[in-house]
Coordinates of C-alpha atoms and ligand atoms in Angstrom, one line a residue:
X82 CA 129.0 80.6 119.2
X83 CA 131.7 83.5 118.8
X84 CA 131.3 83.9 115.8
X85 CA 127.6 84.1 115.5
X86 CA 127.4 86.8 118.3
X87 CA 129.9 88.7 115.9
X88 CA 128.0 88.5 113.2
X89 CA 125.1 89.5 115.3
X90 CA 127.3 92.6 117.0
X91 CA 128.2 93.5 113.6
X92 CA 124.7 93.5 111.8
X93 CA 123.8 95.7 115.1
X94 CA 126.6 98.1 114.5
X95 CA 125.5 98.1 110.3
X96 CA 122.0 98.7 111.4
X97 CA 122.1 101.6 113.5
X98 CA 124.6 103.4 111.2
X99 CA 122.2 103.3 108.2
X100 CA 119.1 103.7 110.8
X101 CA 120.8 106.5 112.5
X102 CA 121.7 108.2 109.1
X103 CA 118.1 108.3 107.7
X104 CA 116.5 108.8 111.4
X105 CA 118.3 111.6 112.5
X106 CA 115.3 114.1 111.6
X107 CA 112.5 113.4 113.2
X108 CA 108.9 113.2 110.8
X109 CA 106.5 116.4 110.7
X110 CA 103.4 115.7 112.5
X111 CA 99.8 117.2 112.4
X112 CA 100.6 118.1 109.0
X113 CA 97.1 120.2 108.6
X114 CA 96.1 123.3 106.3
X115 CA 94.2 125.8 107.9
X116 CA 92.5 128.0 105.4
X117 CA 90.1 131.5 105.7
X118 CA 88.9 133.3 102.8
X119 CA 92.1 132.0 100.6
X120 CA 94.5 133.1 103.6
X121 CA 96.1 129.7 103.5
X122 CA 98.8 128.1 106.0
X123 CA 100.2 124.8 106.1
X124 CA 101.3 123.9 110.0
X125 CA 103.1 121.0 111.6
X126 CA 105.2 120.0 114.6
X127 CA 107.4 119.6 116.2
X128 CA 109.2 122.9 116.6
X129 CA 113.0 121.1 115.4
X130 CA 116.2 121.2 117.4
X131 CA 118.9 123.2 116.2
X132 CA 120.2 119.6 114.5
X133 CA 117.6 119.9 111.6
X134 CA 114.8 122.3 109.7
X135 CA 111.8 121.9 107.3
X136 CA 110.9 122.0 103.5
X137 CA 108.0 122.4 102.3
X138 CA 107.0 121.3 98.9
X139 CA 104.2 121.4 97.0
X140 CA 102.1 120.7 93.4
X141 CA 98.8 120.7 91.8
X142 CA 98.2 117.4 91.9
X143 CA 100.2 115.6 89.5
X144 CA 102.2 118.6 88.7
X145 CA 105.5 119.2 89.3
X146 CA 106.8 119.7 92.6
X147 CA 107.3 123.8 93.8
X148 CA 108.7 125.1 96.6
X149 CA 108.0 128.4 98.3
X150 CA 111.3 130.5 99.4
X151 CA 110.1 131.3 102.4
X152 CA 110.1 127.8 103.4
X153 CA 112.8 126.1 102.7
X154 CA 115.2 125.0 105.6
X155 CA 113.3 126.8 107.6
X156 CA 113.1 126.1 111.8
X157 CA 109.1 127.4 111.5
X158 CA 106.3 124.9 111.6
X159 CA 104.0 127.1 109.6
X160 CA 104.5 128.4 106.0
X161 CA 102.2 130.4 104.3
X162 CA 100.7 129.4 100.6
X163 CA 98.5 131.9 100.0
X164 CA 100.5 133.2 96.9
X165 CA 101.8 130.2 96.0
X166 CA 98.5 128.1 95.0
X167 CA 97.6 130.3 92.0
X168 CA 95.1 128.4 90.8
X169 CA 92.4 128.5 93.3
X170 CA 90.4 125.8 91.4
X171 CA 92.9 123.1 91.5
X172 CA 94.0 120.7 94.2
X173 CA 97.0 120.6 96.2
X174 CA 99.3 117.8 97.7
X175 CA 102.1 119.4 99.8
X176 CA 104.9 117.7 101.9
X177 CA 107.0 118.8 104.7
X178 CA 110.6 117.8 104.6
X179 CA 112.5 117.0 107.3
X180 CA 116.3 118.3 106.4
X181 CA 119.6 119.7 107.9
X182 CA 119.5 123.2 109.2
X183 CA 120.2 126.3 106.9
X184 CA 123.3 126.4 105.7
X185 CA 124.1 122.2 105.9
X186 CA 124.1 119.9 103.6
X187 CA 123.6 116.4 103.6
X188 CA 124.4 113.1 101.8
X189 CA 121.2 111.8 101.6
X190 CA 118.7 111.4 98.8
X191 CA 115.6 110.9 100.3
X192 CA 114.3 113.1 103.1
X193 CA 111.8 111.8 105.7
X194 CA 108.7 113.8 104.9
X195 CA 105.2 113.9 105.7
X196 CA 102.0 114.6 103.4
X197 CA 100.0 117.0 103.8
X198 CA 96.0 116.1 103.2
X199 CA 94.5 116.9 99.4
X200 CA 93.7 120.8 99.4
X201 CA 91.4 122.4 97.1
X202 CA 91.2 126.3 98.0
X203 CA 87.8 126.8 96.6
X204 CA 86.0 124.2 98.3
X205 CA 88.3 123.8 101.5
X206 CA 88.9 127.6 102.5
X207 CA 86.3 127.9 105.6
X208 CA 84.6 131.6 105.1
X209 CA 84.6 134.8 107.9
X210 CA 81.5 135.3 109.1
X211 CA 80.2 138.9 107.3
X212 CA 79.5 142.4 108.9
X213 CA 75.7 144.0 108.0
X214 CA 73.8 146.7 109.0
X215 CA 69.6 146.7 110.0
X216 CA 67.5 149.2 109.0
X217 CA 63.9 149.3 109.6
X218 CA 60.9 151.2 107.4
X219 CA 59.9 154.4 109.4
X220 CA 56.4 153.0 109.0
X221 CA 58.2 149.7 110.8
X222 CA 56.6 147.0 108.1
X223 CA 60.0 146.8 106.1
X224 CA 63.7 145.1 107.7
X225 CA 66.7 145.5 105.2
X226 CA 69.8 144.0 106.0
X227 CA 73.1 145.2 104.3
X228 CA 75.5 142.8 103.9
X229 CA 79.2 143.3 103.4
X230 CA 81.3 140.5 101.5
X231 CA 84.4 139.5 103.6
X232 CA 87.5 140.4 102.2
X233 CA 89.8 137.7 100.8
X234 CA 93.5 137.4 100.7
X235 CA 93.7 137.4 96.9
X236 CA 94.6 140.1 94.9
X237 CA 93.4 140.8 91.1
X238 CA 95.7 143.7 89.2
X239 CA 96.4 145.0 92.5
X240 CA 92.7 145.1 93.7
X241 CA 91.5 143.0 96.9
X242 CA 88.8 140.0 95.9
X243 CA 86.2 139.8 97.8
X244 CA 84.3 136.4 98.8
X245 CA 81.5 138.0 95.7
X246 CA 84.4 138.8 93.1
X247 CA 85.5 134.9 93.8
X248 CA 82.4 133.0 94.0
X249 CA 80.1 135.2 91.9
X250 CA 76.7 133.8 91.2
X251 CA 77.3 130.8 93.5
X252 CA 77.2 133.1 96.6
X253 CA 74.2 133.4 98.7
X254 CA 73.5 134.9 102.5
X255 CA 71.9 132.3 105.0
X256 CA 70.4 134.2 107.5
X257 CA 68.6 132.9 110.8
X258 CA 66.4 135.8 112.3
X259 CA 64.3 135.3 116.0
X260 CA 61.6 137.2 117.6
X261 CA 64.0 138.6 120.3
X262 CA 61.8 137.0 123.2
X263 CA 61.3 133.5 121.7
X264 CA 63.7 130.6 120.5
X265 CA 62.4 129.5 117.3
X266 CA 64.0 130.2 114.2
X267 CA 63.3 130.6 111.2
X268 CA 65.6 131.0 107.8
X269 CA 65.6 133.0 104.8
X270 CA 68.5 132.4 102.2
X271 CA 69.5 135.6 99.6
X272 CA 71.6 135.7 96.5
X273 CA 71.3 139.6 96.9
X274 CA 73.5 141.6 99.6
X275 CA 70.6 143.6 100.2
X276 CA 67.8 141.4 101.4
X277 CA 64.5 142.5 102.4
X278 CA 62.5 140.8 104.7
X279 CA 58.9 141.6 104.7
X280 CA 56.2 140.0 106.8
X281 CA 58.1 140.4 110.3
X282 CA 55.4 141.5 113.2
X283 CA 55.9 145.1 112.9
X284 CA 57.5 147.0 115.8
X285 CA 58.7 143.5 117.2
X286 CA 62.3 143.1 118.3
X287 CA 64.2 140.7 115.6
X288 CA 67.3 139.4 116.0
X289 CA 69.5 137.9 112.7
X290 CA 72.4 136.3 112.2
X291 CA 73.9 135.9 109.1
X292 CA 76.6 133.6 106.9
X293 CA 77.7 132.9 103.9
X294 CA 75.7 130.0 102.1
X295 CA 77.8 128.4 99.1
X296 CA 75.4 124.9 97.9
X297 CA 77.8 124.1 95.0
X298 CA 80.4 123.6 98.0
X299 CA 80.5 119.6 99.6
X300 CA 81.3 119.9 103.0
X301 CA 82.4 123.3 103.9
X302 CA 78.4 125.2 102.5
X303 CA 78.5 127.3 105.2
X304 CA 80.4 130.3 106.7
X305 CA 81.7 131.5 110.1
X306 CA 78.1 132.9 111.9
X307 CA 78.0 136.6 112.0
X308 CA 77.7 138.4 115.5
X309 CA 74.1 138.7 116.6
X310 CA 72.1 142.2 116.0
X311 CA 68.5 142.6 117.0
X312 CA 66.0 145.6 116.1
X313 CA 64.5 148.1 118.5
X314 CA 61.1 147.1 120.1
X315 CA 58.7 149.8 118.7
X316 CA 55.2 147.8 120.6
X317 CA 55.7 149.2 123.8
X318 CA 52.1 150.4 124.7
X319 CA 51.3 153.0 127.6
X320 CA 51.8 149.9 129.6
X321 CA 55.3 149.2 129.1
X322 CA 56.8 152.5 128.9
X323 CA 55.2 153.5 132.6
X324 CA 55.1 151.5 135.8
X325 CA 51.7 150.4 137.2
X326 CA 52.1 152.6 140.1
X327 CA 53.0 156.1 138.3
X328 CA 49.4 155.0 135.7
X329 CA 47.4 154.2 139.0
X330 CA 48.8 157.7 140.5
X331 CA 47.7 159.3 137.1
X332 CA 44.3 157.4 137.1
X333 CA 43.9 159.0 140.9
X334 CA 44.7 162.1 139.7
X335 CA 42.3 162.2 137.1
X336 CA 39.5 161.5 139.4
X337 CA 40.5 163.6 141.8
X338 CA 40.4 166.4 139.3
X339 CA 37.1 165.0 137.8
X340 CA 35.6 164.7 141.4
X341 CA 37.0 168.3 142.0
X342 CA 34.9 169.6 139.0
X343 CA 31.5 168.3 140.1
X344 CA 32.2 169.2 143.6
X345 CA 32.7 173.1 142.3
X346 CA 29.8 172.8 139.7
X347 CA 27.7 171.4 142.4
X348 CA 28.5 174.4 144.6
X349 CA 28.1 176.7 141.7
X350 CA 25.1 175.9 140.7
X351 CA 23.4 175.5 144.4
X352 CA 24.8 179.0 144.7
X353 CA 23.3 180.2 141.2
X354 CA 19.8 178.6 142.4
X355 CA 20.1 180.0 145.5
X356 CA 21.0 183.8 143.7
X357 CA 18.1 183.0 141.4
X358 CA 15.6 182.0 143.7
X359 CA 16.4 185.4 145.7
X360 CA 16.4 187.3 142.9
X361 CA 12.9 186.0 141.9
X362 CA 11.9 186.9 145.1
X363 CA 13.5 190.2 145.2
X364 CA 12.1 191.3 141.6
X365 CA 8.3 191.3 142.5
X366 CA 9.4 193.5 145.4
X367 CA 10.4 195.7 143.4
X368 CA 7.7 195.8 140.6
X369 CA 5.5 195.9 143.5
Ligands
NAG491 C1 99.9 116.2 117.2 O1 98.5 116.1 117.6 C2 98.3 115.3 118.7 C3 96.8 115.2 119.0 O2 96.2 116.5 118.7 C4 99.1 115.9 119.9 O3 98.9 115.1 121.0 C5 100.5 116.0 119.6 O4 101.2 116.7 120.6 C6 100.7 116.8 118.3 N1 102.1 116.8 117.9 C7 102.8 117.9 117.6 C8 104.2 117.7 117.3 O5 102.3 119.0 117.6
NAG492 C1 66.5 141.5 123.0 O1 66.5 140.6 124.2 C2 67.6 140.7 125.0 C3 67.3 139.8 126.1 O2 66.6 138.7 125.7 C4 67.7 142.1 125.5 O3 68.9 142.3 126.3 C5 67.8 143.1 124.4 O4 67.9 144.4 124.8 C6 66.7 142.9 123.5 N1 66.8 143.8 122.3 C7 65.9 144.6 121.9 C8 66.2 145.5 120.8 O5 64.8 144.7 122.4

């Protein structure tokens, strides 16, 4: 009996060293990118303790394993990849290491570590929602919309890409316009940043939104939704633009006026009659 509960204490002290050893820093959890136009993160938690940090390491899948300096040791939960996955066609595996804190080392080999999903910046980045500008025809019969691309965070010989120096050809505008008073909607999709959208009511109020539209993507086709713009109401009859009172006033004015006219060239004209008819009289007295 004494010596099996020994045996037992002693398997108990050999398993907590080793366990204690290996499990003194605590796994990364919510290991999750989060991506906008090539702007790319990788986050995790929990903040750590001042008893360990993180390492992140990554690779194009199957590659060999990088690391980005800024995150190495590091007591962050975020590190930022945006210059480190070159090749935005490829696919990414990343891990998050959890190790001693700057500056210690330690004896182990193996460092508990969690993966990181499969990232593939072209098709995973989710896209801004773009700006544009309305402009209606004078004549009201033609809305252009102007789109601009969204910037990206890449950077060709020190020039800023744009989501149309990335994506080229592939890139096309989804917009959803509205007569401003009813709910239905209806689409119209453009491969152009200017797009020209005949056959509106003229003079109706519109309102478009727009997003980027990318049908070669899987899941992630479609952008952020642009803010809401809607063009000026140009139908607004003599109805609209004055109450019914001030037209009924204006109507009552007009007859007035009106009645005031044949009242004075009913008077006149009694009075003319009346002049002639004397006159006719008066002449023959005259002659006479
Ligand atoms: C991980 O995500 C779960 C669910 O969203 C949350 O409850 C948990 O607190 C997160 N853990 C960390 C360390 O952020
Ligand atoms: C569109 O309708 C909203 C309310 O439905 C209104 O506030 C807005 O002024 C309208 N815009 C135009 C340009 O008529």
């Amino acid at each position: 009996m004494v010596t099996i509960s020994l045996r037992a204490a002693l398997c108990l002290v050999f398993f907590f060293s080793t366990h204690t050893a290996s499990g003194s820093y605590p796994h990364a959890q919510n290991v999750t990118w989060v991506s906008n136009n090539f702007k790319t993160r990788l986050t995790w938690g929990p903040k750590p303790s001042a008893d360990y940090s993180y390492t992140v390491e990554f690779s194009v899948r199957s590659g060999n394993k990088q690391r980005s300096p800024h995150c190495i040791q590091s007591s962050g939960t975020v590190c930022d990849l945006s210059r480190s996955l070159t090749d935005i066609r490829a696919c990414y595996t990343a891990e998050v290491l959890s190790q001693p804190p700057q500056g210690d080392t330690s004896d182990l080999i193996e460092f508990p570590y969690t993966s990181a999903p499969l990232f593939c910046p072209y098709n995973d980045t989710d896209i801004d929602k773009p700006e544009f500008k309305l402009q209606v025809s004078e004549d009201l019969k033609k809305t252009t919309l102007y789109v601009s691309d969204p910037l990206t965070a890449l950077f060709k010989d020190g020039r800023q890409l744009n989501i149309r120096d990335v994506f080229a050809e592939e890139l096309q505008y989804k917009v959803t316009y509205r007569r401003n008073k009813s709910t239905g909607k209806k689409l119209y999709f453009s491969k152009s940043n200017v797009i020209e959208l005949s056959g509106l009511d003229p003079g109706e109020s519109y309102c478009f939104n727009i997003q980027a539209f990318l049908p070669s993507r899987g899941a992630k086709q479609l952008g952020e939704l642009s803010h809401t713009q809607c063009s000026n109401d140009h139908t607004s009859s003599i109805f609209k633009v004055y109450s019914v009172g001030v037209i009924a006033a204006a109507i009552f004015l007009i007859l007035m006026v009106i009645g005031l006219i044949v009242a004075v060239t009913v008077v006149c004209c009694k009075r003319r009659k009346k002049a002639l008819k004397k006159g006719k009289e008066a002449v023959p007295l005259r002659e006479v």
